[in-house]
Short mmCIF file of C-alpha atoms and ligand atoms in Angstrom, two decimals:
data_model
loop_
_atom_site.label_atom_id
_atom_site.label_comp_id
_atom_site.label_asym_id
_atom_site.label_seq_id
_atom_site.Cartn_x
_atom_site.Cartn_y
_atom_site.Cartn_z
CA UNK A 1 129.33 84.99 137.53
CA UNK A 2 128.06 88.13 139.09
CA UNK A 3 124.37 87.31 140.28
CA UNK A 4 121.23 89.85 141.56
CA UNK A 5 118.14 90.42 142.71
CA UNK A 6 116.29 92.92 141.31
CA UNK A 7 112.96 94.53 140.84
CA UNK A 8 111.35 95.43 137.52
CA UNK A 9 109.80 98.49 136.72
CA UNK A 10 108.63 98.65 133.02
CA UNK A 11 109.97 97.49 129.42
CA UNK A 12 111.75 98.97 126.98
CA UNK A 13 110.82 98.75 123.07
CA UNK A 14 112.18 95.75 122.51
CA UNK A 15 110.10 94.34 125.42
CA UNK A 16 112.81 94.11 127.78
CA UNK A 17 112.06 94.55 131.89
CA UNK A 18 114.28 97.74 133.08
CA UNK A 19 115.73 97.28 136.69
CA UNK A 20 116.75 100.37 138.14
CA UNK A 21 119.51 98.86 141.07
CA UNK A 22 120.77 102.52 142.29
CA UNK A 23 122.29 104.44 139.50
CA UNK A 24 122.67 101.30 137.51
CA UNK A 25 119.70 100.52 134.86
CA UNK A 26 119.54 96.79 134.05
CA UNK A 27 117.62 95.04 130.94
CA UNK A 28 116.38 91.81 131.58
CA UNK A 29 114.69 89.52 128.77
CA UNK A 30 111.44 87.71 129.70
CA UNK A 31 111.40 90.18 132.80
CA UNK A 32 107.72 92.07 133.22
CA UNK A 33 107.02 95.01 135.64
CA UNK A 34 106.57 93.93 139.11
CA UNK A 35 108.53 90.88 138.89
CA UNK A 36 111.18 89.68 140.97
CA UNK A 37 114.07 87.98 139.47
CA UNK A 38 117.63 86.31 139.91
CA UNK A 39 119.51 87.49 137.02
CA UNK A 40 122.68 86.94 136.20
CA UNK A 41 124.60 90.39 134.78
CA UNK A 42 125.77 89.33 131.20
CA UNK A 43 127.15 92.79 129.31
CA UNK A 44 128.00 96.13 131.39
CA UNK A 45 128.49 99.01 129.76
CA UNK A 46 128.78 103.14 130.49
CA UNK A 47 125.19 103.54 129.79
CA UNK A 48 123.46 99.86 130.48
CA UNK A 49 123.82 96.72 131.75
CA UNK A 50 122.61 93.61 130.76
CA UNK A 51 121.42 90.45 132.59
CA UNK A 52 119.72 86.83 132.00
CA UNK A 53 116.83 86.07 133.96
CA UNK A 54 117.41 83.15 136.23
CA UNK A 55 114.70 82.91 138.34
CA UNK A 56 111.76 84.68 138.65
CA UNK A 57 110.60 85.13 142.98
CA UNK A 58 107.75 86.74 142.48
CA UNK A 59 105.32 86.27 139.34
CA UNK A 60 103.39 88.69 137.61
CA UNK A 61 99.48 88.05 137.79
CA UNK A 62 99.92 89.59 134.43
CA UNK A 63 102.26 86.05 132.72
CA UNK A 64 101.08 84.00 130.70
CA UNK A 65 101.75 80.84 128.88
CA UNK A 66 102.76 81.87 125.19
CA UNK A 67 101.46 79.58 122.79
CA UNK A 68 103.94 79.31 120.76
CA UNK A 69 107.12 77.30 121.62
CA UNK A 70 109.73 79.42 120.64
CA UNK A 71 108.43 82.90 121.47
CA UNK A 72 111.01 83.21 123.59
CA UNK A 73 113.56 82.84 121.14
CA UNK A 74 112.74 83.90 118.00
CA UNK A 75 112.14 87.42 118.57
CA UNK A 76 108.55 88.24 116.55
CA UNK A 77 106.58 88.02 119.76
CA UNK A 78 108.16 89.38 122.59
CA UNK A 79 104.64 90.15 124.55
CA UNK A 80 103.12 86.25 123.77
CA UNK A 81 104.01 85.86 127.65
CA UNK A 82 101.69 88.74 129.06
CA UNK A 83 97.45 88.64 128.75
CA UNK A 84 96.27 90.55 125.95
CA UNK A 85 94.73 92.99 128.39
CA UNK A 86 98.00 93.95 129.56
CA UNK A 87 99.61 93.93 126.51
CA UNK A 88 97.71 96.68 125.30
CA UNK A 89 98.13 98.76 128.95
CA UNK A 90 101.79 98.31 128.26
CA UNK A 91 102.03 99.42 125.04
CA UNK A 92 99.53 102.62 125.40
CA UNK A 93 102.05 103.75 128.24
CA UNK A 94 105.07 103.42 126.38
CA UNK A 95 103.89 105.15 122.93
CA UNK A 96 102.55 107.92 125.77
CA UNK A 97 105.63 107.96 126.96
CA UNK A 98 107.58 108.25 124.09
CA UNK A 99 105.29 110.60 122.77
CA UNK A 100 105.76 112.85 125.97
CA UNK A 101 109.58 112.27 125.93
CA UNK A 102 109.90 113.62 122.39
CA UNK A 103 107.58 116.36 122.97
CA UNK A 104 107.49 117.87 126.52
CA UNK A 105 105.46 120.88 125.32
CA UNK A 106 102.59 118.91 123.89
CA UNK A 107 99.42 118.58 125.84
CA UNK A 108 98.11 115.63 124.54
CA UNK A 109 94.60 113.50 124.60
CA UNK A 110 95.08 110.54 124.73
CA UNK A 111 92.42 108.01 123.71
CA UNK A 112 92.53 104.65 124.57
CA UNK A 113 94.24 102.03 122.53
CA UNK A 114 92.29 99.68 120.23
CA UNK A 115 92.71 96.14 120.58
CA UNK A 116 92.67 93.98 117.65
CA UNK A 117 89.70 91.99 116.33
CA UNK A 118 92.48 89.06 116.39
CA UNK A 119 95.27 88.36 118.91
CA UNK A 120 96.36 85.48 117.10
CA UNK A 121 96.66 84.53 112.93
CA UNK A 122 96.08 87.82 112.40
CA UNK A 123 99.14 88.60 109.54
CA UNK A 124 98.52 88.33 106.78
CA UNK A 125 101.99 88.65 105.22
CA UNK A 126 105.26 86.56 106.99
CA UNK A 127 108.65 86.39 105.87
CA UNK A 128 110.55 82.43 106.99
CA UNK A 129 113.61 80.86 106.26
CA UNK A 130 114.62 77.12 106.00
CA UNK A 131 116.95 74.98 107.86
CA UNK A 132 118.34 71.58 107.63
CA UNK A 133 117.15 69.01 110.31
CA UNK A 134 119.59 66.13 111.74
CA UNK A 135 118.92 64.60 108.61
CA UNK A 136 118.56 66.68 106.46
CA UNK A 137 115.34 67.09 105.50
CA UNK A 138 114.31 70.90 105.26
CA UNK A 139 111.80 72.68 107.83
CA UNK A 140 110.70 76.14 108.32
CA UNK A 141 112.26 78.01 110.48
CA UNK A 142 113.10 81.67 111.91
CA UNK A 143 116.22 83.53 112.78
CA UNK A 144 116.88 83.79 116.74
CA UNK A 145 117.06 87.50 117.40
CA UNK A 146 120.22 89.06 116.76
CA UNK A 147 121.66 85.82 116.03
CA UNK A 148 122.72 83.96 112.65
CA UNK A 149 121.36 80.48 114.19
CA UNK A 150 117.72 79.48 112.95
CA UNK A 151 114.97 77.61 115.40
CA UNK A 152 112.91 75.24 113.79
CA UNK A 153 109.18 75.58 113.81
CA UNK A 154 105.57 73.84 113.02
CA UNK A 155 102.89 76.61 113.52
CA UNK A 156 103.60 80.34 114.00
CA UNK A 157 101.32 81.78 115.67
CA UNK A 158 100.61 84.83 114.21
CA UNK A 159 100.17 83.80 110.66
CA UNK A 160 97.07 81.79 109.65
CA UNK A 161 96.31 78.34 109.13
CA UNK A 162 96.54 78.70 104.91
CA UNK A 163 99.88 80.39 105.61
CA UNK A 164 101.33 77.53 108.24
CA UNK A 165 100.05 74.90 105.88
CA UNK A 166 101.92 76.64 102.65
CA UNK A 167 104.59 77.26 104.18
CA UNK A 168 104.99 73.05 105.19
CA UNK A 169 103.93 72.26 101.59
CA UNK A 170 106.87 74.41 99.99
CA UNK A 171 109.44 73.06 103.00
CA UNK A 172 108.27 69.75 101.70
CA UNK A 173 108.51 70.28 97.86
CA UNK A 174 112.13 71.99 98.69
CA UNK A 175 113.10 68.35 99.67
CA UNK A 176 112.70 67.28 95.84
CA UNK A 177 114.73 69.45 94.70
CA UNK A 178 118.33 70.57 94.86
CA UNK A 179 118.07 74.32 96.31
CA UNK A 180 120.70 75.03 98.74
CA UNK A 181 119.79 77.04 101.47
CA UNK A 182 121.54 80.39 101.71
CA UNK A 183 123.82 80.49 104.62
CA UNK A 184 124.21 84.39 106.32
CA UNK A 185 127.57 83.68 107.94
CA UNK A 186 129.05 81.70 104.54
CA UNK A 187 127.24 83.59 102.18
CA UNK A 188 126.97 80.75 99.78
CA UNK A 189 123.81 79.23 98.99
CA UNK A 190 120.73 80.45 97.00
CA UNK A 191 117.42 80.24 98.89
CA UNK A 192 117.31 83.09 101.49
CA UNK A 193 113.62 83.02 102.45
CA UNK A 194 109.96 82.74 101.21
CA UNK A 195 107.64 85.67 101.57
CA UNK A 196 103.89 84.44 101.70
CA UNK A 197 100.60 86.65 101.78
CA UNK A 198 97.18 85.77 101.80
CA UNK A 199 94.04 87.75 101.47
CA UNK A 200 90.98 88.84 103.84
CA UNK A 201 88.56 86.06 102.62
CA UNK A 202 91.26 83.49 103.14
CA UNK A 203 90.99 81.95 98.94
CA UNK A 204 93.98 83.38 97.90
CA UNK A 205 98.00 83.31 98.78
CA UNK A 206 100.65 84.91 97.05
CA UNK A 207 103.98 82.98 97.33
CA UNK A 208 107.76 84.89 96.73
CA UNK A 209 111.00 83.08 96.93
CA UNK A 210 113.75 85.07 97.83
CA UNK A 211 116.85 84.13 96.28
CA UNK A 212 120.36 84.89 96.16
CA UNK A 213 120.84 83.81 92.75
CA UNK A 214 118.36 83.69 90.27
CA UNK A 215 118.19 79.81 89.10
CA UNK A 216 114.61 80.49 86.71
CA UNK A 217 114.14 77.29 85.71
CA UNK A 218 114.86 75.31 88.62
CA UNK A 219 112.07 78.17 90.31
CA UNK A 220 109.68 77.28 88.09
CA UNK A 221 109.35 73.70 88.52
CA UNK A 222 109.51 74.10 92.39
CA UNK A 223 106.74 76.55 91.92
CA UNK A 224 104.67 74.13 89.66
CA UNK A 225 105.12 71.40 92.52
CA UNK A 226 103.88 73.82 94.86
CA UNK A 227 100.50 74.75 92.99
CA UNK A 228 100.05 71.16 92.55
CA UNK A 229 100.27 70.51 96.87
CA UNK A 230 98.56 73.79 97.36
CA UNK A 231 96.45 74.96 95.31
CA UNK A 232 94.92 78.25 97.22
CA UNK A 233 98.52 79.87 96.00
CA UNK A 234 97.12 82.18 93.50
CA UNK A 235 100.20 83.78 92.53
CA UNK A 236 104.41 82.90 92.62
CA UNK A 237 107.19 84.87 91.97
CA UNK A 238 111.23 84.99 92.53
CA UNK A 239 112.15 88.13 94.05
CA UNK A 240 116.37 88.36 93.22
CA UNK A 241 118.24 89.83 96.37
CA UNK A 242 122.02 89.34 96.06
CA UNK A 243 123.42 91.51 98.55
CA UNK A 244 125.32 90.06 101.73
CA UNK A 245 122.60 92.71 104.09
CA UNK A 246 119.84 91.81 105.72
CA UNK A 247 117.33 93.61 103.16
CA UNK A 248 114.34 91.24 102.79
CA UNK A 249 113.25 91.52 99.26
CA UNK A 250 115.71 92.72 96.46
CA UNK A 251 114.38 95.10 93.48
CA UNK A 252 114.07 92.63 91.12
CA UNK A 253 110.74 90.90 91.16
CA UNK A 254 110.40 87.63 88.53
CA UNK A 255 106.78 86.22 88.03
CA UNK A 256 107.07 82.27 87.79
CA UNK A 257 103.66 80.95 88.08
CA UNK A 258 99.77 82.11 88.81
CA UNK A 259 98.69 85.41 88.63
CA UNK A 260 100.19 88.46 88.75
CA UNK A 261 98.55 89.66 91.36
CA UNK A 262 97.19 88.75 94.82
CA UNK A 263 93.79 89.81 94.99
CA UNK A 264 92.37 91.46 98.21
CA UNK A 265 89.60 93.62 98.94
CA UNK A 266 89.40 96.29 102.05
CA UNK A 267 86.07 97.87 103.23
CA UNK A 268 84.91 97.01 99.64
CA UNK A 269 87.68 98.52 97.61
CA UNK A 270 89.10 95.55 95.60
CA UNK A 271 93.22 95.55 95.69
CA UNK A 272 95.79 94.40 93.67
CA UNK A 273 98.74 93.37 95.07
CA UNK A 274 102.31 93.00 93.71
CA UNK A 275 105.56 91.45 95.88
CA UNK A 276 106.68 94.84 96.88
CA UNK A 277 103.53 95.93 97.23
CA UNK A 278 103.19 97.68 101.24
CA UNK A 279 99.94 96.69 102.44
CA UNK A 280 98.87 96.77 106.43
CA UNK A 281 99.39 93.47 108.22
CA UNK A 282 96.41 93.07 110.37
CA UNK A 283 93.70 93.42 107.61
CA UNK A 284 90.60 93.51 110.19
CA UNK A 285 92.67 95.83 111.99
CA UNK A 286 93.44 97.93 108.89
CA UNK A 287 89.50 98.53 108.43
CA UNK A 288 89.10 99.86 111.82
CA UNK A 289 92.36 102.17 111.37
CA UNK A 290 91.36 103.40 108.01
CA UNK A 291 87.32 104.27 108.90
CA UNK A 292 88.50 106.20 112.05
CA UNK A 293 90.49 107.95 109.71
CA UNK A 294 87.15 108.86 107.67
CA UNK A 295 85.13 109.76 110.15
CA UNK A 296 87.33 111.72 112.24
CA UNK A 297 88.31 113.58 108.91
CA UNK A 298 84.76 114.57 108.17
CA UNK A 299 85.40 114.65 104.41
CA UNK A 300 83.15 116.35 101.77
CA UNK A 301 82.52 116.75 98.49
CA UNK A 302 84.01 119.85 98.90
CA UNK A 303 87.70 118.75 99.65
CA UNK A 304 90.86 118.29 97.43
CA UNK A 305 92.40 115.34 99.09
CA UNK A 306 96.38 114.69 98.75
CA UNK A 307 96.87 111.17 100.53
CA UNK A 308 101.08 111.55 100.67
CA UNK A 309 102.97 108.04 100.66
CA UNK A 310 99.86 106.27 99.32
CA UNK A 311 101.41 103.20 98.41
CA UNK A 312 99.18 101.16 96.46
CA UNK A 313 96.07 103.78 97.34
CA UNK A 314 94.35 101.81 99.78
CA UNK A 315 93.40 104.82 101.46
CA UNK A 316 93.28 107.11 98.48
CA UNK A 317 91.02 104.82 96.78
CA UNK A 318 88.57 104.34 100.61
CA UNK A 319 88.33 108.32 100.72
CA UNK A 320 87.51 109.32 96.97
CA UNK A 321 83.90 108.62 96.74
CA UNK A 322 84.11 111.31 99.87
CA UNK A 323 85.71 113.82 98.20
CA UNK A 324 85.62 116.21 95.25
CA UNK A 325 88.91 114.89 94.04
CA UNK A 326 91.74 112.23 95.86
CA UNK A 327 95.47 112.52 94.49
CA UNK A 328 97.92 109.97 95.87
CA UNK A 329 101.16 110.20 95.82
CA UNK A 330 104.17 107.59 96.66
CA UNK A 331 108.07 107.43 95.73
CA UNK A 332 107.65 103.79 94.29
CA UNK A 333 106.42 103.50 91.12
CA UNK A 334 104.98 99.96 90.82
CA UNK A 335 102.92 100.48 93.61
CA UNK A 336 101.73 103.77 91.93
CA UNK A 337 100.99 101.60 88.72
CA UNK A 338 98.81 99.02 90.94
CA UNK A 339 97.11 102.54 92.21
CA UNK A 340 96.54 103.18 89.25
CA UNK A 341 94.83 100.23 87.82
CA UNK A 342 93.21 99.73 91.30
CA UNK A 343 91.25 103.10 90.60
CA UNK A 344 90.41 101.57 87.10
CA UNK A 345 89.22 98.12 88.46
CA UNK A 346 87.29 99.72 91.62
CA UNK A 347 85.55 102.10 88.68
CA UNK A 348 86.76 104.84 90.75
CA UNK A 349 87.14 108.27 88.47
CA UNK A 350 87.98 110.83 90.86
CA UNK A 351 91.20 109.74 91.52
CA UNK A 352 94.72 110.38 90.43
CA UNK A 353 98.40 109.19 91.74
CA UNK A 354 101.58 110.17 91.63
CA UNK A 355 104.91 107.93 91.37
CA UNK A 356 107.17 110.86 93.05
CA UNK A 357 109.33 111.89 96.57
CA UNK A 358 106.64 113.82 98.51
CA UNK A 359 108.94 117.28 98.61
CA UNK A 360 109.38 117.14 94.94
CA UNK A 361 105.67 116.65 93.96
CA UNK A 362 105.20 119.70 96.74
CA UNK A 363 107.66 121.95 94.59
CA UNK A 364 106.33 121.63 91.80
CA UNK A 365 102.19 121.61 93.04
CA UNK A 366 100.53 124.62 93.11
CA UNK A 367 96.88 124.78 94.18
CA UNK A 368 94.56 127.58 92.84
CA UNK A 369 91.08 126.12 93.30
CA UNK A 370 88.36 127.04 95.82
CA UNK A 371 87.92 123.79 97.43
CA UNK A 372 89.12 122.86 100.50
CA UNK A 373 92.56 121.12 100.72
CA UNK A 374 92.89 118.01 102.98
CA UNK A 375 95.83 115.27 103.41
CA UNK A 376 96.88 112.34 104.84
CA UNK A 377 100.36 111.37 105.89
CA UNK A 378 101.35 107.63 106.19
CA UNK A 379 104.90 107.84 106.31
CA UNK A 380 107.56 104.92 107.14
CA UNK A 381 108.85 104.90 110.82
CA UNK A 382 111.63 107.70 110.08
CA UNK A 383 108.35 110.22 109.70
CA UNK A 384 108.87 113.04 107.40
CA UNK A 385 111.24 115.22 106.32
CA UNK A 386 111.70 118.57 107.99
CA UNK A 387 111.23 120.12 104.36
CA UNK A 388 108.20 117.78 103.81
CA UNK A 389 106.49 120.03 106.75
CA UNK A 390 107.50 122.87 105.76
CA UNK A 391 106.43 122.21 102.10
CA UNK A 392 102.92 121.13 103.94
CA UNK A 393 102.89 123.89 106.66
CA UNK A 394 103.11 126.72 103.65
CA UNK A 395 100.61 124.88 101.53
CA UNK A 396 98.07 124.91 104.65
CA UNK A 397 95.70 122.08 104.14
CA UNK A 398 92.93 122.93 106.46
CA UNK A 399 93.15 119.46 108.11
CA UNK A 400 95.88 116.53 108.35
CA UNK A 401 94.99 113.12 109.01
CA UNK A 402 98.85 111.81 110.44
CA UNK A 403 98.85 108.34 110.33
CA UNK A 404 102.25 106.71 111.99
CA UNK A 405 103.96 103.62 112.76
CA UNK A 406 106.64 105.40 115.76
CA UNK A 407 105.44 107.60 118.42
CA UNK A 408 108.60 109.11 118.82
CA UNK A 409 108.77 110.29 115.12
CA UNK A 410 105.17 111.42 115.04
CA UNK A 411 105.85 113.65 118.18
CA UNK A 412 109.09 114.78 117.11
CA UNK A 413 106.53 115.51 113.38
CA UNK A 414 104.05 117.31 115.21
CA UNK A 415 106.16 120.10 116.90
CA UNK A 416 106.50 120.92 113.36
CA UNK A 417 103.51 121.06 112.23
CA UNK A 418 102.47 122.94 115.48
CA UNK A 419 104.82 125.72 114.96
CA UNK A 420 103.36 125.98 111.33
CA UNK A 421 100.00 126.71 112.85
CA UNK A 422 98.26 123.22 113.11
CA UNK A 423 96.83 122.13 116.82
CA UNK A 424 96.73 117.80 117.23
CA UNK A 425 93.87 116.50 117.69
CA UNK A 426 93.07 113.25 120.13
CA UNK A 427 95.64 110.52 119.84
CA UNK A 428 94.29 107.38 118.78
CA UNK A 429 96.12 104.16 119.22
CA UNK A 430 95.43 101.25 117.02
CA UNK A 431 97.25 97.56 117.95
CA UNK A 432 97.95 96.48 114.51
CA UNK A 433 100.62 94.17 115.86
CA UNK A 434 99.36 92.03 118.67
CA UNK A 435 101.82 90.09 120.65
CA UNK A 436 104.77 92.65 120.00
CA UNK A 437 105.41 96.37 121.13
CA UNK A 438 104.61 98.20 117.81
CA UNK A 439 101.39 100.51 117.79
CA UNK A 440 99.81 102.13 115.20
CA UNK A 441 98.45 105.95 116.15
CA UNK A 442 96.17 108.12 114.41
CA UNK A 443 95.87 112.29 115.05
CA UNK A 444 93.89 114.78 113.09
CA UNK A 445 95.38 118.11 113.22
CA UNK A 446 93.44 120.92 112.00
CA UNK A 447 94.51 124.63 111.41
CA UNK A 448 94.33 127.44 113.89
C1 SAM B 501 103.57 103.15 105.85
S1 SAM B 501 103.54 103.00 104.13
C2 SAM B 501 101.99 103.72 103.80
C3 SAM B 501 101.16 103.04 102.73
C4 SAM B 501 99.71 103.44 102.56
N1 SAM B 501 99.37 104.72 103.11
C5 SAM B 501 98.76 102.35 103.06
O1 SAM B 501 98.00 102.60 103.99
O2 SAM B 501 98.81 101.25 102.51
C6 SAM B 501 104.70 104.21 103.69
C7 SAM B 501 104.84 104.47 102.18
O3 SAM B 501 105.69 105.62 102.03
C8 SAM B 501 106.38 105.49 100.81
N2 SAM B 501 107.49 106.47 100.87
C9 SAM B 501 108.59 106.42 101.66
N3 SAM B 501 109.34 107.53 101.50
C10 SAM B 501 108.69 108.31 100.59
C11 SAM B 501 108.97 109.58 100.00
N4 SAM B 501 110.05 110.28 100.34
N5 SAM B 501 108.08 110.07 99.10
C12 SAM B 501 106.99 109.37 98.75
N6 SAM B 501 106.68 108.15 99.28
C13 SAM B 501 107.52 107.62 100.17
C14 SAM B 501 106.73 104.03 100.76
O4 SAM B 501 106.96 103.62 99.44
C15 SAM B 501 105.47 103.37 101.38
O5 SAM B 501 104.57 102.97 100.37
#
């Protein structure tokens, strides 16, 4: 048991304290800068080490108690045990940093982070799992990071009360009902998780059981005996994932009870919202995001506006009474469909949407009109495609509103677009994702 002392100097992106002890770099979990710790060295390798924390000698004025039990194990909040304050310090310097890492050219401005309106219960969308207790009743409960072995829990945190209080009623109606729990090492079983969503005003949840094998019938009933307990669930479906990987939700998406829809509404666009639907997490957060994304895009009626992986159009659908026209466009094409009928419900005209990969709508667009062409990029973490840019660069939009979920890719995405003539803006960090390192950022980037 080889034992140190050592001195933390900041965390890496999965929250972990780094210890620099001479050439050696050492990852501590729980660890936060400034501490002291005994830690006991659990995994060396060529490039890191690893190490338990033992003991910490001297404290952080920066800990705090998490609320949550099992923050420490289950891997969702790895910043519950720092003040908000510092939370957001920490994460403003590491998306700087990996910003500056990715891009040593850039000059950036950076603006200071955004906290969110809510530090707790602010998701509005949760994925659990079930376990057996000693006797074997079910209860909800979470995977332990990188591990196969669930933790039980009562209230998580981060999800609101409606959400805690369906997810008990469904672990209880489970108990009624023979539904074995799908096991990840055995592979055997049938109920892999639950996905649960519930909308701004708090009236309405939208409840998916994720399943290995598709028993309908038995679905049904335990969805019936779930509206009964709870009846704020406005909408139930069985989502079918049979593969042995970790994918969440499958393709196939079977509606059992309710509605078909969850019904949600952002800065008074009303949304419809299917199981595969992406929608932003944080919703108060989401408003904030999306109106700095207005007004720092200074839209007019003048402006063609392509809103590139749209989703279901949240954004498409905020910007068009702005704009001349508002085209969005997204690879997947139920979401597309809700776009579509979201622009019909929300009497919006001016819009139109696209159910296509972004470089092959770019091939095949060509733009002839006088007004002035705008976009905005949302894209997953992996950014966008070198040919995306390209495709973008030699179509010129005047200005791009880049909206990302990884520093690293949007800095990597913006020495791109800055050799195709575009100069970035301020950088505007959003916390969308209180009590864990992710950040949200924001950049305009307008042509030279
Ligand atoms: C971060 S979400 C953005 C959603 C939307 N902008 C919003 O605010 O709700 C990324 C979206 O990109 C879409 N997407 C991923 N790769 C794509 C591609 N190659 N072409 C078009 N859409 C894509 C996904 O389906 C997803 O809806």
């Amino acid at each position: 048991m080889e034992m140190k002392i050592v001195e933390c100097s900041g965390l890496n992106q999965m929250a972990k304290g780094i210890c620099l002890d001479g050439k050696e770099k050492i990852f501590v979990e729980g660890l936060l800068p400034g501490e002291v710790a005994k830690v006991q060295i659990k995994k060396r390798n060529s490039k890191f080490t690893e190490a338990i924390l033992i003991e910490i000698t001297q404290k952080s004025p920066h800990r705090v108690d998490a609320e949550c039990t099992i923050a420490d194990v289950c891997g969702g909040c790895n910043l519950q045990h720092v003040s908000y304050d510092e939370q957001l310090k920490i994460k403003q310097n590491h998306a700087e940093m990996m910003m500056k890492i990715q891009d040593r050219q850039g000059e950036y401005d950076f603006k200071q982070i955004i906290g969110s309106p809510q530090r707790l219960q602010y998701r509005n969308k949760s994925f659990i799992t079930f376990s057996y207790d000693a006797q074997h009743k079910i209860k909800p409960s979470f995977y332990i990071e990188n591990s196969n072995d669930l933790v039980p829990f009562e209230t998580c945190f981060v999800q609101t009360d409606n959400m805690n209080a369906l997810t008990q009623a469904v672990a209880e109606t489970l108990n009624y009902f023979d539904v074995p729990l799908y096991n990840r090492k055995s592979r055997e079983g049938v109920l892999r998780h639950i996905c649960v969503r519930e909308n701004k005003a708090g009236d309405g949840l939208m409840l998916v059981f994720v399943v290995a094998k598709a028993e309908k019938k038995t679905f049904i009933q335990i969805a019936k005996a779930v509206q009964l307990r709870f009846p704020l669930v406005q909408s139930i479906y069985m989502n079918i994932q049979s593969h042995a990987s970790g994918v969440l939700l499958g393709k196939k998406d079977v509606h059992l009870a309710g509605a078909e829809y969850l019904v949600d509404e952002v800065s008074g666009v009303e949304v419809n919202i299917t199981p595969q639907a992406f929608f932003q997490v944080n919703p108060k957060q989401m408003e904030q995001l999306y109106e700095h994304v207005l007004t720092k895009m200074k839209l007019t009626k003048d402006v063609h506006l392509l809103d590139f992986y749209c989703g279901i159009g949240t954004m498409t659908l905020l910007t068009a009474k702005y704009v001349a026209t508002a085209v969005g466009i997204d690879v997947v094409n139920s979401a597309i469909e809700m776009a579509k009928l979201n622009a019909i419900e929300n009497g919006i005209e001016n819009a139109d949407f696209f159910g296509e990969d972004v470089e092959d709508f770019l091939e095949n667009f060509e733009y002839t009109d006088v007004k002035e062409l705008a976009a905005i990029i949302d894209p997953p973490r992996k950014g966008c495609t070198p040919e995306f840019l390209t495709q973008l660069g030699e179509l010129g939009p005047k200005k791009i509103a880049y909206v990302s979920c990884n520093p690293t890719t949007l800095a990597r995405d913006i020495v791109q677009l800055r050799a195709a003539g575009y100069t970035a803006g301020p950088i505007q960090f959003f916390d969308m994702f209180p009590q864990t390192m992710h950040v949200e950022a924001v950049v305009i980037l307008e042509k030279r």
